JSON list of C-alpha atoms in Angstrom, two decimals:
[
{"chain": "A", "resi": 202, "resn": "MET", "atom": "CA", "xyz": [0.00, 0.00, 0.00]},
{"chain": "A", "resi": 203, "resn": "PRO", "atom": "CA", "xyz": [2.76, 2.57, 0.72]},
{"chain": "A", "resi": 204, "resn": "ASP", "atom": "CA", "xyz": [4.15, 1.86, -2.75]},
{"chain": "A", "resi": 205, "resn": "GLN", "atom": "CA", "xyz": [0.76, 2.57, -4.30]},
{"chain": "A", "resi": 206, "resn": "LEU", "atom": "CA", "xyz": [0.60, 5.83, -2.37]},
{"chain": "A", "resi": 207, "resn": "LEU", "atom": "CA", "xyz": [3.87, 6.94, -3.97]},
{"chain": "A", "resi": 208, "resn": "LEU", "atom": "CA", "xyz": [2.50, 6.04, -7.39]},
{"chain": "A", "resi": 209, "resn": "TYR", "atom": "CA", "xyz": [-0.71, 7.96, -6.80]},
{"chain": "A", "resi": 210, "resn": "ILE", "atom": "CA", "xyz": [1.14, 11.02, -5.46]},
{"chain": "A", "resi": 211, "resn": "GLY", "atom": "CA", "xyz": [3.51, 11.02, -8.46]},
{"chain": "A", "resi": 212, "resn": "ALA", "atom": "CA", "xyz": [0.57, 10.62, -10.84]},
{"chain": "A", "resi": 213, "resn": "THR", "atom": "CA", "xyz": [-1.40, 13.39, -9.13]},
{"chain": "A", "resi": 214, "resn": "ILE", "atom": "CA", "xyz": [1.48, 15.89, -9.23]},
{"chain": "A", "resi": 215, "resn": "THR", "atom": "CA", "xyz": [2.00, 15.14, -12.92]},
{"chain": "A", "resi": 216, "resn": "PHE", "atom": "CA", "xyz": [-1.72, 15.37, -13.71]},
{"chain": "A", "resi": 217, "resn": "LEU", "atom": "CA", "xyz": [-2.22, 18.65, -11.83]},
{"chain": "A", "resi": 218, "resn": "TRP", "atom": "CA", "xyz": [0.85, 20.28, -13.39]},
{"chain": "A", "resi": 219, "resn": "GLY", "atom": "CA", "xyz": [-0.52, 19.26, -16.79]},
{"chain": "A", "resi": 220, "resn": "VAL", "atom": "CA", "xyz": [-3.87, 20.88, -15.98]},
{"chain": "A", "resi": 221, "resn": "ALA", "atom": "CA", "xyz": [-2.04, 23.98, -14.73]},
{"chain": "A", "resi": 222, "resn": "HIS", "atom": "CA", "xyz": [-0.33, 24.22, -18.13]},
{"chain": "A", "resi": 223, "resn": "LEU", "atom": "CA", "xyz": [-3.63, 24.60, -19.95]},
{"chain": "A", "resi": 224, "resn": "PHE", "atom": "CA", "xyz": [-5.03, 27.64, -18.15]},
{"chain": "A", "resi": 225, "resn": "PRO", "atom": "CA", "xyz": [-2.37, 30.29, -18.93]},
{"chain": "A", "resi": 226, "resn": "THR", "atom": "CA", "xyz": [-1.90, 29.32, -22.58]},
{"chain": "A", "resi": 227, "resn": "ALA", "atom": "CA", "xyz": [-3.35, 32.53, -24.04]},
{"chain": "A", "resi": 228, "resn": "SER", "atom": "CA", "xyz": [-1.35, 34.80, -21.71]},
{"chain": "A", "resi": 229, "resn": "ILE", "atom": "CA", "xyz": [1.85, 32.84, -22.41]},
{"chain": "A", "resi": 230, "resn": "VAL", "atom": "CA", "xyz": [1.36, 33.35, -26.15]},
{"chain": "A", "resi": 231, "resn": "LYS", "atom": "CA", "xyz": [0.61, 37.06, -25.63]},
{"chain": "A", "resi": 232, "resn": "GLY", "atom": "CA", "xyz": [3.85, 37.34, -23.65]},
{"chain": "A", "resi": 233, "resn": "PHE", "atom": "CA", "xyz": [5.78, 36.75, -26.86]},
{"chain": "A", "resi": 234, "resn": "GLY", "atom": "CA", "xyz": [4.54, 40.06, -28.22]},
{"chain": "A", "resi": 235, "resn": "GLU", "atom": "CA", "xyz": [3.98, 40.68, -31.89]},
{"chain": "A", "resi": 236, "resn": "ILE", "atom": "CA", "xyz": [4.77, 37.45, -33.69]},
{"chain": "A", "resi": 237, "resn": "THR", "atom": "CA", "xyz": [3.30, 35.85, -36.79]},
{"chain": "A", "resi": 238, "resn": "ALA", "atom": "CA", "xyz": [0.06, 33.90, -36.64]},
{"chain": "A", "resi": 239, "resn": "ASP", "atom": "CA", "xyz": [1.99, 30.73, -37.48]},
{"chain": "A", "resi": 240, "resn": "ASN", "atom": "CA", "xyz": [4.33, 31.26, -34.54]},
{"chain": "A", "resi": 241, "resn": "LYS", "atom": "CA", "xyz": [1.36, 31.93, -32.24]},
{"chain": "A", "resi": 242, "resn": "ASN", "atom": "CA", "xyz": [-0.24, 28.69, -33.38]},
{"chain": "A", "resi": 243, "resn": "ILE", "atom": "CA", "xyz": [2.99, 26.75, -32.88]},
{"chain": "A", "resi": 244, "resn": "ILE", "atom": "CA", "xyz": [3.51, 28.09, -29.36]},
{"chain": "A", "resi": 245, "resn": "THR", "atom": "CA", "xyz": [-0.14, 27.43, -28.50]},
{"chain": "A", "resi": 246, "resn": "MET", "atom": "CA", "xyz": [0.08, 23.90, -29.87]},
{"chain": "A", "resi": 247, "resn": "GLU", "atom": "CA", "xyz": [3.31, 23.07, -28.05]},
{"chain": "A", "resi": 248, "resn": "TRP", "atom": "CA", "xyz": [2.08, 24.53, -24.76]},
{"chain": "A", "resi": 249, "resn": "ILE", "atom": "CA", "xyz": [-1.17, 22.55, -24.92]},
{"chain": "A", "resi": 250, "resn": "ILE", "atom": "CA", "xyz": [0.63, 19.37, -26.00]},
{"chain": "A", "resi": 251, "resn": "GLU", "atom": "CA", "xyz": [2.91, 19.48, -22.96]},
{"chain": "A", "resi": 252, "resn": "GLY", "atom": "CA", "xyz": [-0.10, 19.92, -20.68]},
{"chain": "A", "resi": 253, "resn": "VAL", "atom": "CA", "xyz": [-2.02, 17.09, -22.33]},
{"chain": "A", "resi": 254, "resn": "ALA", "atom": "CA", "xyz": [1.05, 14.80, -22.22]},
{"chain": "A", "resi": 255, "resn": "LEU", "atom": "CA", "xyz": [1.44, 15.41, -18.49]},
{"chain": "A", "resi": 256, "resn": "ILE", "atom": "CA", "xyz": [-2.26, 14.77, -17.91]},
{"chain": "A", "resi": 257, "resn": "PHE", "atom": "CA", "xyz": [-1.96, 11.54, -19.91]},
{"chain": "A", "resi": 258, "resn": "ILE", "atom": "CA", "xyz": [1.04, 10.34, -17.90]},
{"chain": "A", "resi": 259, "resn": "GLY", "atom": "CA", "xyz": [-0.79, 11.04, -14.65]},
{"chain": "A", "resi": 260, "resn": "VAL", "atom": "CA", "xyz": [-3.96, 9.28, -15.77]},
{"chain": "A", "resi": 261, "resn": "VAL", "atom": "CA", "xyz": [-2.12, 6.22, -17.13]},
{"chain": "A", "resi": 262, "resn": "VAL", "atom": "CA", "xyz": [0.03, 5.80, -14.00]},
{"chain": "A", "resi": 263, "resn": "ALA", "atom": "CA", "xyz": [-2.99, 6.17, -11.71]},
{"chain": "A", "resi": 264, "resn": "GLY", "atom": "CA", "xyz": [-5.07, 3.92, -13.97]},
{"chain": "A", "resi": 265, "resn": "VAL", "atom": "CA", "xyz": [-2.66, 1.01, -14.07]},
{"chain": "A", "resi": 266, "resn": "THR", "atom": "CA", "xyz": [-2.10, 1.36, -10.33]},
{"chain": "A", "resi": 267, "resn": "PHE", "atom": "CA", "xyz": [-5.84, 1.15, -9.75]},
{"chain": "A", "resi": 268, "resn": "ILE", "atom": "CA", "xyz": [-6.32, -1.78, -12.14]},
{"chain": "A", "resi": 269, "resn": "GLY", "atom": "CA", "xyz": [-3.36, -3.73, -10.81]},
{"chain": "A", "resi": 270, "resn": "ALA", "atom": "CA", "xyz": [0.29, -2.84, -10.56]},
{"chain": "A", "resi": 271, "resn": "ASP", "atom": "CA", "xyz": [1.76, -6.33, -10.33]},
{"chain": "A", "resi": 272, "resn": "ASN", "atom": "CA", "xyz": [2.37, -7.20, -13.96]},
{"chain": "A", "resi": 273, "resn": "ASN", "atom": "CA", "xyz": [4.89, -6.55, -16.72]},
{"chain": "A", "resi": 274, "resn": "VAL", "atom": "CA", "xyz": [2.74, -4.00, -18.54]},
{"chain": "A", "resi": 275, "resn": "SER", "atom": "CA", "xyz": [2.37, -1.88, -15.40]},
{"chain": "A", "resi": 276, "resn": "ALA", "atom": "CA", "xyz": [6.11, -2.13, -14.76]},
{"chain": "A", "resi": 277, "resn": "PHE", "atom": "CA", "xyz": [6.80, -0.95, -18.31]},
{"chain": "A", "resi": 278, "resn": "ILE", "atom": "CA", "xyz": [4.38, 1.98, -17.92]},
{"chain": "A", "resi": 279, "resn": "TYR", "atom": "CA", "xyz": [5.98, 3.04, -14.62]},
{"chain": "A", "resi": 280, "resn": "LEU", "atom": "CA", "xyz": [9.50, 2.88, -16.05]},
{"chain": "A", "resi": 281, "resn": "ALA", "atom": "CA", "xyz": [8.55, 4.59, -19.31]},
{"chain": "A", "resi": 282, "resn": "SER", "atom": "CA", "xyz": [6.65, 7.33, -17.47]},
{"chain": "A", "resi": 283, "resn": "SER", "atom": "CA", "xyz": [9.52, 7.93, -15.04]},
{"chain": "A", "resi": 284, "resn": "SER", "atom": "CA", "xyz": [11.99, 8.02, -17.92]},
{"chain": "A", "resi": 285, "resn": "LEU", "atom": "CA", "xyz": [9.90, 10.49, -19.91]},
{"chain": "A", "resi": 286, "resn": "LEU", "atom": "CA", "xyz": [9.51, 12.75, -16.87]},
{"chain": "A", "resi": 287, "resn": "ILE", "atom": "CA", "xyz": [13.30, 12.75, -16.39]},
{"chain": "A", "resi": 288, "resn": "VAL", "atom": "CA", "xyz": [13.78, 13.66, -20.07]},
{"chain": "A", "resi": 289, "resn": "LEU", "atom": "CA", "xyz": [11.26, 16.50, -19.68]},
{"chain": "A", "resi": 290, "resn": "ALA", "atom": "CA", "xyz": [13.04, 17.62, -16.50]},
{"chain": "A", "resi": 291, "resn": "ILE", "atom": "CA", "xyz": [16.37, 17.79, -18.33]},
{"chain": "A", "resi": 292, "resn": "ILE", "atom": "CA", "xyz": [14.86, 19.71, -21.24]},
{"chain": "A", "resi": 293, "resn": "SER", "atom": "CA", "xyz": [13.15, 22.10, -18.81]},
{"chain": "A", "resi": 294, "resn": "LEU", "atom": "CA", "xyz": [16.35, 22.54, -16.84]},
{"chain": "A", "resi": 295, "resn": "PHE", "atom": "CA", "xyz": [18.23, 23.73, -19.92]},
{"chain": "A", "resi": 296, "resn": "THR", "atom": "CA", "xyz": [15.39, 25.85, -21.33]},
{"chain": "A", "resi": 297, "resn": "GLY", "atom": "CA", "xyz": [12.52, 26.95, -19.09]},
{"chain": "A", "resi": 298, "resn": "PHE", "atom": "CA", "xyz": [14.64, 27.06, -15.93]},
{"chain": "A", "resi": 299, "resn": "LYS", "atom": "CA", "xyz": [16.58, 29.97, -17.47]},
{"chain": "A", "resi": 300, "resn": "VAL", "atom": "CA", "xyz": [13.40, 32.04, -17.87]},
{"chain": "A", "resi": 301, "resn": "ASN", "atom": "CA", "xyz": [12.85, 34.69, -15.22]},
{"chain": "A", "resi": 302, "resn": "PHE", "atom": "CA", "xyz": [9.37, 33.42, -14.31]},
{"chain": "A", "resi": 303, "resn": "PHE", "atom": "CA", "xyz": [9.02, 31.21, -11.23]},
{"chain": "A", "resi": 304, "resn": "PRO", "atom": "CA", "xyz": [6.54, 28.60, -12.57]},
{"chain": "A", "resi": 305, "resn": "PHE", "atom": "CA", "xyz": [9.02, 27.72, -15.34]},
{"chain": "A", "resi": 306, "resn": "LYS", "atom": "CA", "xyz": [11.61, 27.00, -12.67]},
{"chain": "A", "resi": 307, "resn": "LEU", "atom": "CA", "xyz": [9.21, 24.54, -11.02]},
{"chain": "A", "resi": 308, "resn": "CYS", "atom": "CA", "xyz": [9.00, 22.28, -14.08]},
{"chain": "A", "resi": 309, "resn": "PRO", "atom": "CA", "xyz": [12.28, 20.38, -13.64]},
{"chain": "A", "resi": 310, "resn": "VAL", "atom": "CA", "xyz": [11.68, 20.06, -9.90]},
{"chain": "A", "resi": 311, "resn": "LEU", "atom": "CA", "xyz": [8.13, 18.73, -10.28]},
{"chain": "A", "resi": 312, "resn": "PHE", "atom": "CA", "xyz": [9.03, 16.43, -13.17]},
{"chain": "A", "resi": 313, "resn": "THR", "atom": "CA", "xyz": [11.94, 14.96, -11.20]},
{"chain": "A", "resi": 314, "resn": "LEU", "atom": "CA", "xyz": [9.89, 14.60, -8.02]},
{"chain": "A", "resi": 315, "resn": "SER", "atom": "CA", "xyz": [7.09, 12.82, -9.89]},
{"chain": "A", "resi": 316, "resn": "ALA", "atom": "CA", "xyz": [9.57, 10.55, -11.68]},
{"chain": "A", "resi": 317, "resn": "ILE", "atom": "CA", "xyz": [11.22, 9.59, -8.39]},
{"chain": "A", "resi": 318, "resn": "LEU", "atom": "CA", "xyz": [7.88, 8.91, -6.69]},
{"chain": "A", "resi": 319, "resn": "ILE", "atom": "CA", "xyz": [6.67, 6.75, -9.58]},
{"chain": "A", "resi": 320, "resn": "PHE", "atom": "CA", "xyz": [9.98, 4.89, -9.75]},
{"chain": "A", "resi": 321, "resn": "LEU", "atom": "CA", "xyz": [10.08, 4.28, -5.99]},
{"chain": "A", "resi": 322, "resn": "GLY", "atom": "CA", "xyz": [6.44, 3.20, -6.01]},
{"chain": "A", "resi": 323, "resn": "TYR", "atom": "CA", "xyz": [7.21, 0.71, -8.72]}
]
C-alpha cells in the first residue's frame, strides 16, 4: 500500500501540473509580443501538447495502479513514465529554468519529483 501511495502522489502531481499548463496558454502566447500567426499557433500547440502529455502520464500511471500494478505491462508503464519525466526535467532545466518566471523554474523540480515517486512506487 505505501508503494501505491507513492505512485498515486507522483501521478497526481504530474496530472495537476498538466492541468495547470492549460489555463495560462493565451497569456503565455501574448507574452511573446507581436509574432506571426503561425508562430502563435505553434507556441499554443506546443504549450497545450505538454499539458495534455502530463495529464496523460498522470492518468495512465494512476489507472494502471488502480487496475493492478503487479504485472509486466504496469512495470513498463511506470518505467517509461519515469523516464519520460526525467527527459522533460532535463529539457526544462536547460530551457525553461533559465526564464525569469518562477513557474518555469518549477517544471524540472516537479518532473523529477514525480519521476522519483513513480519509480520508488514501482
